Amino acid sequence: MPDFGAYNADGRMTEKMLTQSIVTNPSFEFAADVRTGLTKSKQKELPSKYLYDDVGSALFEVISFLPEYGLTRADERLLRRHAGDIVDLLQTPIAVAELGSGSGKKTRWILEALCRRQHTSYYPIEISPTALAMCERELRDIECTSILGCEREYLDGLLEVAAKRHRGEHFLVLFLGSTIGNFDRMAGLKFLNQVRRILEPGDSMLLGTDLEKSYAQMIAGYDDELGVTAAFNLNLLARINRELDADFDLSQFQHVARFNREVRSIEMHLRSKRKQMVTIPGSELVVEFVEGETIWTESSHKYSLTEVPRLARSAGFRCQAQWVDEQWPFAESLLVAE
Ligand code: AVJ
């Protein structure tokens, strides 16, 4: 029984309590999103943010070490090599907010470079309490840095954090790891616009984007030989079994990675190997699959280097500098709010 917080004397909730708990209770939100996604008439889909429960986050950590998946290592390499140059371009004093901190490993380089110039408040914004705790542990030894974790969705968290701005202080927003690639291009632009509206002119954003590469390299990155990405994807069904009491037979679904050329995005799907029916009591749902039908679970858009400054400009930023990794096409772009 989920914890609703408050009940009437007879043990039932008032309508107002019920509405509040449905809106804010994460397991209700999951149940509702699963229901919405799996009842779509054409392409069934599930929101990619649900890939990252504790098991999924641990699997993603493994993915970041796979030879086929160079994205995370390229991101980290760029920050390690260029943290000094990046920090030199910033106006201080500056506070740092990170959207989706993950483990926090690559943020170390920026915070260490900054601590030579000032005391820094670092606000990791993260919906996963496990990731937040890990990030705090990973970075707590850095001198002259206060870590102030914020367990919220990106924009809610940024709003809350920006309200703590001191007079004359700037903000640096980190949006690393090509997380923006999970949005389609329109939604990515809209998101950058929303971030821009929370910021003040002169604030900065460091944006990591994975760049387009050969077809073979892109597919291999999302369909590795060991099957870790397949497990990462299938874990979403296992999670629905665990949390919503469903009966997905994981052996009857297959991980698929495909490149959508029109929108330049790698899509992950789960393909039903046969006609089958799945019951999801937690979503009060029975779903039918025909043979070969897929559930679309994630998009990972790939960018060109020149497209990022254009995107930034449309969102009210100016691209001040870019750094590209030599081994794996990936870019960090430093954007300044205008
Ligand atoms: C962490 C969202 C950037 O899209 O490449 C890795 C997630 N999915 N392998 C990506 C992911 C499959 C990753 N992001």
Coordinates of C-alpha atoms and ligand atoms in Angstrom, one line a residue:
M1 CA 0.0 0.0 0.0
P2 CA 1.6 3.3 -1.0
D3 CA 2.0 5.9 1.7
F4 CA -0.7 8.5 1.0
G5 CA 0.1 10.6 4.1
A6 CA -3.4 11.4 5.3
Y7 CA -6.7 9.6 5.7
N8 CA -10.2 10.4 7.0
A9 CA -11.3 9.0 10.4
D10 CA -12.9 6.0 8.5
G11 CA -9.6 5.3 6.7
R12 CA -10.6 6.7 3.3
M13 CA -9.0 9.7 1.7
T14 CA -10.8 12.9 0.9
E15 CA -11.0 13.8 -2.7
K16 CA -8.5 16.5 -2.2
M17 CA -6.0 14.2 -0.6
L18 CA -6.5 11.7 -3.3
T19 CA -5.9 14.3 -6.1
Q20 CA -2.7 15.4 -4.3
S21 CA -1.3 12.0 -3.8
I22 CA -2.0 11.0 -7.4
V23 CA -0.2 14.1 -8.7
T24 CA 2.8 13.7 -6.5
N25 CA 3.2 10.0 -5.7
P26 CA 6.0 8.7 -7.9
S27 CA 4.5 5.1 -8.1
F28 CA 1.2 6.5 -9.3
E29 CA 2.9 8.6 -11.9
F30 CA 4.8 5.5 -13.1
A31 CA 1.6 3.5 -13.3
A32 CA -0.2 6.2 -15.2
D33 CA 2.7 6.8 -17.7
V34 CA 2.9 3.1 -18.4
R35 CA -0.8 3.0 -19.0
T36 CA -0.7 6.0 -21.3
G37 CA 2.3 4.7 -23.3
L38 CA 1.1 1.1 -23.7
T39 CA -2.4 2.1 -24.8
K40 CA -1.2 4.3 -27.7
S41 CA -2.9 3.0 -30.8
K42 CA 0.0 3.1 -33.3
Q43 CA 3.5 3.0 -31.7
K44 CA 3.5 1.8 -28.1
E45 CA 6.1 3.7 -26.0
L46 CA 7.5 4.2 -22.5
P47 CA 9.3 7.3 -21.2
S48 CA 13.0 6.8 -21.2
K49 CA 13.4 8.4 -17.7
Y50 CA 12.0 5.2 -16.2
L51 CA 15.1 3.2 -17.5
Y52 CA 17.0 4.7 -14.5
D53 CA 15.9 2.9 -11.4
D54 CA 18.7 1.5 -9.2
V55 CA 19.2 -1.5 -11.5
G56 CA 19.1 0.6 -14.7
S57 CA 21.4 3.2 -13.3
A58 CA 23.9 0.5 -12.4
L59 CA 23.6 -1.0 -15.9
F60 CA 24.2 2.4 -17.5
E61 CA 27.3 2.8 -15.4
V62 CA 28.6 -0.5 -16.9
I63 CA 27.6 0.7 -20.4
S64 CA 29.9 3.7 -19.9
F65 CA 32.9 1.3 -19.7
L66 CA 32.0 -0.6 -22.9
P67 CA 34.4 -0.2 -25.8
E68 CA 31.4 0.2 -28.2
Y69 CA 30.0 3.1 -26.1
G70 CA 32.5 6.0 -26.1
L71 CA 30.1 8.8 -25.2
T72 CA 30.6 9.1 -21.4
R73 CA 34.4 8.7 -21.6
A74 CA 34.6 11.4 -24.3
D75 CA 32.5 13.7 -22.1
E76 CA 34.8 13.1 -19.2
R77 CA 38.0 13.4 -21.2
L78 CA 36.9 16.8 -22.5
L79 CA 36.1 18.1 -19.1
R80 CA 39.3 16.8 -17.6
R81 CA 41.4 18.4 -20.4
H82 CA 39.6 21.7 -20.8
A83 CA 38.2 22.5 -17.3
G84 CA 40.8 25.2 -16.9
D85 CA 39.9 26.9 -20.3
I86 CA 36.2 26.6 -19.5
V87 CA 36.5 28.1 -16.1
D88 CA 38.7 31.0 -17.5
L89 CA 35.8 32.0 -19.7
L90 CA 33.3 32.3 -16.8
Q91 CA 32.4 35.4 -14.8
T92 CA 33.0 34.9 -11.1
P93 CA 31.6 34.6 -8.5
I94 CA 29.6 31.8 -9.9
A95 CA 27.4 29.0 -8.5
V96 CA 27.1 25.6 -10.3
A97 CA 23.9 23.7 -10.9
E98 CA 23.8 20.4 -12.7
L99 CA 20.8 18.9 -14.4
G100 CA 21.0 15.1 -13.8
S101 CA 24.3 14.8 -11.9
G102 CA 24.5 11.0 -12.3
S103 CA 27.6 9.8 -10.4
G104 CA 29.2 13.2 -10.5
K105 CA 32.5 11.8 -11.6
K106 CA 33.1 14.2 -14.6
T107 CA 31.9 17.3 -12.6
R108 CA 35.0 17.0 -10.4
W109 CA 37.2 18.6 -13.0
I110 CA 35.1 21.7 -13.2
L111 CA 34.7 22.1 -9.5
E112 CA 38.4 21.6 -8.9
A113 CA 39.3 24.2 -11.5
L114 CA 36.8 26.6 -9.9
C115 CA 38.1 26.1 -6.4
R116 CA 41.4 27.7 -7.3
R117 CA 39.5 31.0 -7.8
Q118 CA 36.5 30.9 -5.3
H119 CA 34.4 29.0 -2.9
T120 CA 31.7 27.3 -4.9
S121 CA 28.1 26.2 -4.2
Y122 CA 27.3 23.1 -6.2
Y123 CA 23.7 22.1 -6.7
P124 CA 23.2 18.7 -8.3
I125 CA 19.6 18.3 -9.4
E126 CA 18.5 14.7 -9.6
I127 CA 15.3 12.7 -9.3
S128 CA 17.1 9.6 -8.1
P129 CA 18.0 9.8 -4.4
T130 CA 20.6 6.9 -5.0
A131 CA 22.4 8.9 -7.7
L132 CA 22.3 12.0 -5.5
A133 CA 23.8 10.2 -2.6
M134 CA 26.5 8.7 -4.8
C135 CA 27.4 12.1 -6.3
E136 CA 27.7 13.7 -2.8
R137 CA 30.0 10.9 -1.8
E138 CA 32.1 11.1 -5.0
L139 CA 32.7 14.9 -4.7
R140 CA 32.7 15.6 -1.0
D141 CA 36.6 15.7 -0.8
I142 CA 36.9 18.7 -3.1
E143 CA 38.0 21.8 -1.2
C144 CA 36.2 25.1 -1.1
T145 CA 33.0 23.4 -2.5
S146 CA 29.6 23.1 -0.7
I147 CA 27.4 20.3 -2.2
L148 CA 23.7 21.1 -1.9
G149 CA 21.7 18.3 -3.5
C150 CA 18.2 18.9 -4.8
E151 CA 15.9 16.0 -5.4
R152 CA 13.6 17.3 -8.1
E153 CA 12.8 17.3 -11.8
Y154 CA 15.2 19.5 -13.8
L155 CA 13.2 22.7 -14.3
D156 CA 11.6 22.6 -10.8
G157 CA 15.0 22.1 -9.3
L158 CA 16.6 24.8 -11.3
L159 CA 13.9 27.3 -10.3
E160 CA 14.4 26.4 -6.7
V161 CA 18.2 26.7 -6.9
A162 CA 18.1 30.0 -8.9
A163 CA 16.0 31.5 -6.2
K164 CA 19.0 31.2 -3.8
R165 CA 21.2 33.4 -6.0
H166 CA 23.3 35.9 -4.1
R167 CA 23.6 39.5 -5.3
G168 CA 26.2 39.7 -8.1
E169 CA 26.5 36.0 -8.4
H170 CA 26.4 34.2 -11.8
F171 CA 25.2 30.6 -12.5
L172 CA 26.8 27.9 -14.6
V173 CA 24.3 25.2 -15.6
L174 CA 25.8 21.8 -16.5
F175 CA 23.8 19.7 -18.9
L176 CA 26.3 16.9 -19.7
G177 CA 26.3 13.5 -21.2
S178 CA 24.2 14.4 -24.2
T179 CA 21.1 14.0 -22.1
I180 CA 19.5 16.6 -24.3
G181 CA 19.6 13.9 -27.0
N182 CA 16.7 12.1 -25.3
F183 CA 14.4 15.0 -26.3
D184 CA 13.4 15.3 -30.0
R185 CA 14.8 18.5 -31.6
M186 CA 11.7 20.6 -31.0
A187 CA 11.4 19.5 -27.3
G188 CA 15.2 20.1 -26.9
L189 CA 14.8 23.7 -28.1
K190 CA 11.8 24.2 -25.9
F191 CA 13.8 22.9 -22.9
L192 CA 16.7 25.2 -23.6
N193 CA 14.3 28.1 -23.8
Q194 CA 12.8 27.2 -20.4
V195 CA 16.3 27.0 -18.9
R196 CA 17.1 30.4 -20.4
R197 CA 14.1 32.0 -18.9
I198 CA 15.2 30.9 -15.4
L199 CA 18.7 32.4 -16.0
E200 CA 19.9 36.0 -16.1
P201 CA 22.0 37.5 -18.9
G202 CA 25.7 36.6 -18.4
D203 CA 24.9 33.2 -16.8
S204 CA 26.3 30.2 -18.7
M205 CA 25.4 26.7 -19.7
L206 CA 27.8 23.9 -20.5
L207 CA 26.0 21.6 -23.0
G208 CA 27.4 18.1 -23.9
T209 CA 26.2 16.7 -27.2
D210 CA 27.0 13.4 -28.9
L211 CA 27.9 14.1 -32.6
E212 CA 26.8 12.1 -35.6
K213 CA 29.2 9.3 -36.6
S214 CA 29.3 6.2 -38.9
Y215 CA 26.1 4.1 -39.0
A216 CA 28.0 1.0 -37.8
Q217 CA 29.5 2.9 -34.8
M218 CA 26.2 4.4 -33.8
I219 CA 24.4 1.0 -33.9
A220 CA 27.2 -0.8 -32.1
G221 CA 27.0 1.8 -29.3
Y222 CA 23.5 0.9 -28.6
D223 CA 23.7 -2.9 -29.3
D224 CA 26.9 -4.1 -27.7
E225 CA 28.3 -7.5 -28.0
L226 CA 28.0 -8.3 -24.3
G227 CA 24.3 -7.5 -24.2
V228 CA 24.5 -4.9 -21.4
T229 CA 22.4 -2.4 -23.4
A230 CA 19.9 -5.1 -24.1
A231 CA 19.7 -5.8 -20.3
F232 CA 19.4 -2.1 -19.7
N233 CA 16.5 -1.8 -22.1
L234 CA 14.8 -5.1 -20.9
N235 CA 15.1 -3.9 -17.3
L236 CA 12.3 -1.5 -18.0
L237 CA 9.9 -4.5 -18.4
A238 CA 11.4 -6.1 -15.3
R239 CA 10.8 -2.9 -13.4
I240 CA 7.2 -2.9 -14.5
N241 CA 7.0 -6.5 -13.3
R242 CA 8.6 -5.5 -9.9
E243 CA 6.7 -2.3 -9.3
L244 CA 3.4 -2.8 -11.0
D245 CA 3.1 -6.6 -10.5
A246 CA 3.0 -7.3 -14.2
D247 CA 3.8 -10.6 -16.0
F248 CA 6.1 -9.6 -18.9
D249 CA 8.0 -12.7 -20.0
L250 CA 11.4 -11.1 -20.7
S251 CA 12.5 -14.0 -23.0
Q252 CA 9.7 -13.1 -25.3
F253 CA 11.0 -9.6 -26.0
Q254 CA 14.1 -8.6 -28.0
H255 CA 16.2 -5.4 -27.7
V256 CA 16.5 -3.5 -30.9
A257 CA 18.6 -0.4 -31.8
R258 CA 17.8 1.4 -35.0
F259 CA 18.9 4.7 -36.6
N260 CA 16.1 7.0 -37.6
R261 CA 17.6 8.9 -40.5
E262 CA 14.9 11.5 -40.8
V263 CA 15.5 12.8 -37.3
R264 CA 19.1 11.6 -36.8
S265 CA 18.4 9.6 -33.7
I266 CA 19.2 6.2 -32.4
E267 CA 16.0 4.6 -31.1
M268 CA 15.8 1.7 -28.7
H269 CA 12.8 -0.6 -28.9
L270 CA 11.6 -3.8 -27.3
R271 CA 10.2 -6.1 -30.0
S272 CA 7.6 -8.7 -29.2
K273 CA 8.8 -12.1 -30.5
R274 CA 5.3 -13.4 -30.8
K275 CA 1.6 -12.5 -30.4
Q276 CA 1.1 -12.2 -26.6
M277 CA -0.9 -10.7 -23.8
V278 CA 0.6 -9.0 -20.8
T279 CA -1.3 -8.1 -17.6
I280 CA -0.2 -5.0 -15.6
P281 CA -2.4 -4.9 -12.4
G282 CA -0.7 -1.8 -11.0
S283 CA -1.9 0.1 -14.1
E284 CA -5.2 -1.7 -14.3
L285 CA -4.3 -2.8 -17.8
V286 CA -4.1 -5.8 -20.1
V287 CA -2.0 -5.2 -23.2
E288 CA -1.9 -7.2 -26.4
F289 CA 1.1 -7.4 -28.7
V290 CA 1.2 -8.7 -32.2
E291 CA 4.3 -10.5 -33.4
G292 CA 7.1 -8.1 -34.3
E293 CA 5.4 -5.1 -32.6
T294 CA 7.7 -2.8 -30.7
I295 CA 7.7 -0.6 -27.6
W296 CA 9.8 2.5 -28.2
T297 CA 11.8 3.2 -25.1
E298 CA 14.4 5.8 -25.9
S299 CA 15.7 8.2 -28.5
S300 CA 19.3 9.4 -28.6
H301 CA 19.6 12.3 -31.0
K302 CA 22.9 13.0 -32.7
Y303 CA 24.0 16.5 -33.5
S304 CA 26.3 18.3 -35.9
L305 CA 28.9 20.6 -34.5
T306 CA 27.5 23.7 -36.3
E307 CA 23.9 22.9 -35.3
V308 CA 24.5 23.5 -31.6
P309 CA 25.3 27.3 -31.9
R310 CA 22.2 27.7 -34.0
L311 CA 20.1 25.9 -31.5
A312 CA 21.6 27.9 -28.7
R313 CA 20.8 31.2 -30.5
S314 CA 17.2 30.2 -31.0
A315 CA 17.0 29.6 -27.3
G316 CA 18.5 33.0 -26.3
F317 CA 22.1 31.9 -25.7
R318 CA 25.3 32.7 -27.6
C319 CA 27.8 29.9 -28.1
Q320 CA 31.0 31.2 -26.7
A321 CA 33.3 28.2 -27.3
Q322 CA 33.2 24.5 -28.3
W323 CA 35.6 21.6 -27.6
V324 CA 35.5 18.3 -29.6
D325 CA 37.0 15.0 -28.5
E326 CA 39.6 13.5 -30.8
Q327 CA 38.7 9.9 -30.3
W328 CA 34.9 9.9 -30.2
P329 CA 32.9 12.7 -31.9
F330 CA 31.4 14.5 -29.0
A331 CA 31.2 18.2 -28.2
E332 CA 31.1 20.5 -25.2
S333 CA 29.6 23.9 -26.0
L334 CA 29.8 26.8 -23.6
L335 CA 26.6 28.9 -24.0
V336 CA 26.1 32.4 -22.5
A337 CA 22.6 33.7 -21.8
E338 CA 22.0 37.0 -23.7
Ligands
AVJ1 C1 22.7 8.8 -20.9 C2 20.8 9.3 -22.2 C3 22.9 10.0 -22.9 O1 21.3 8.2 -25.0 O2 23.4 7.5 -25.1 C4 23.0 4.6 -23.3 C5 21.6 6.5 -22.5 N1 20.9 4.5 -23.7 N2 22.8 3.4 -24.0 C6 22.4 7.8 -24.5 C7 21.9 5.2 -23.2 C8 21.5 3.4 -24.2 C9 22.4 7.7 -22.9 N3 22.2 8.9 -22.2

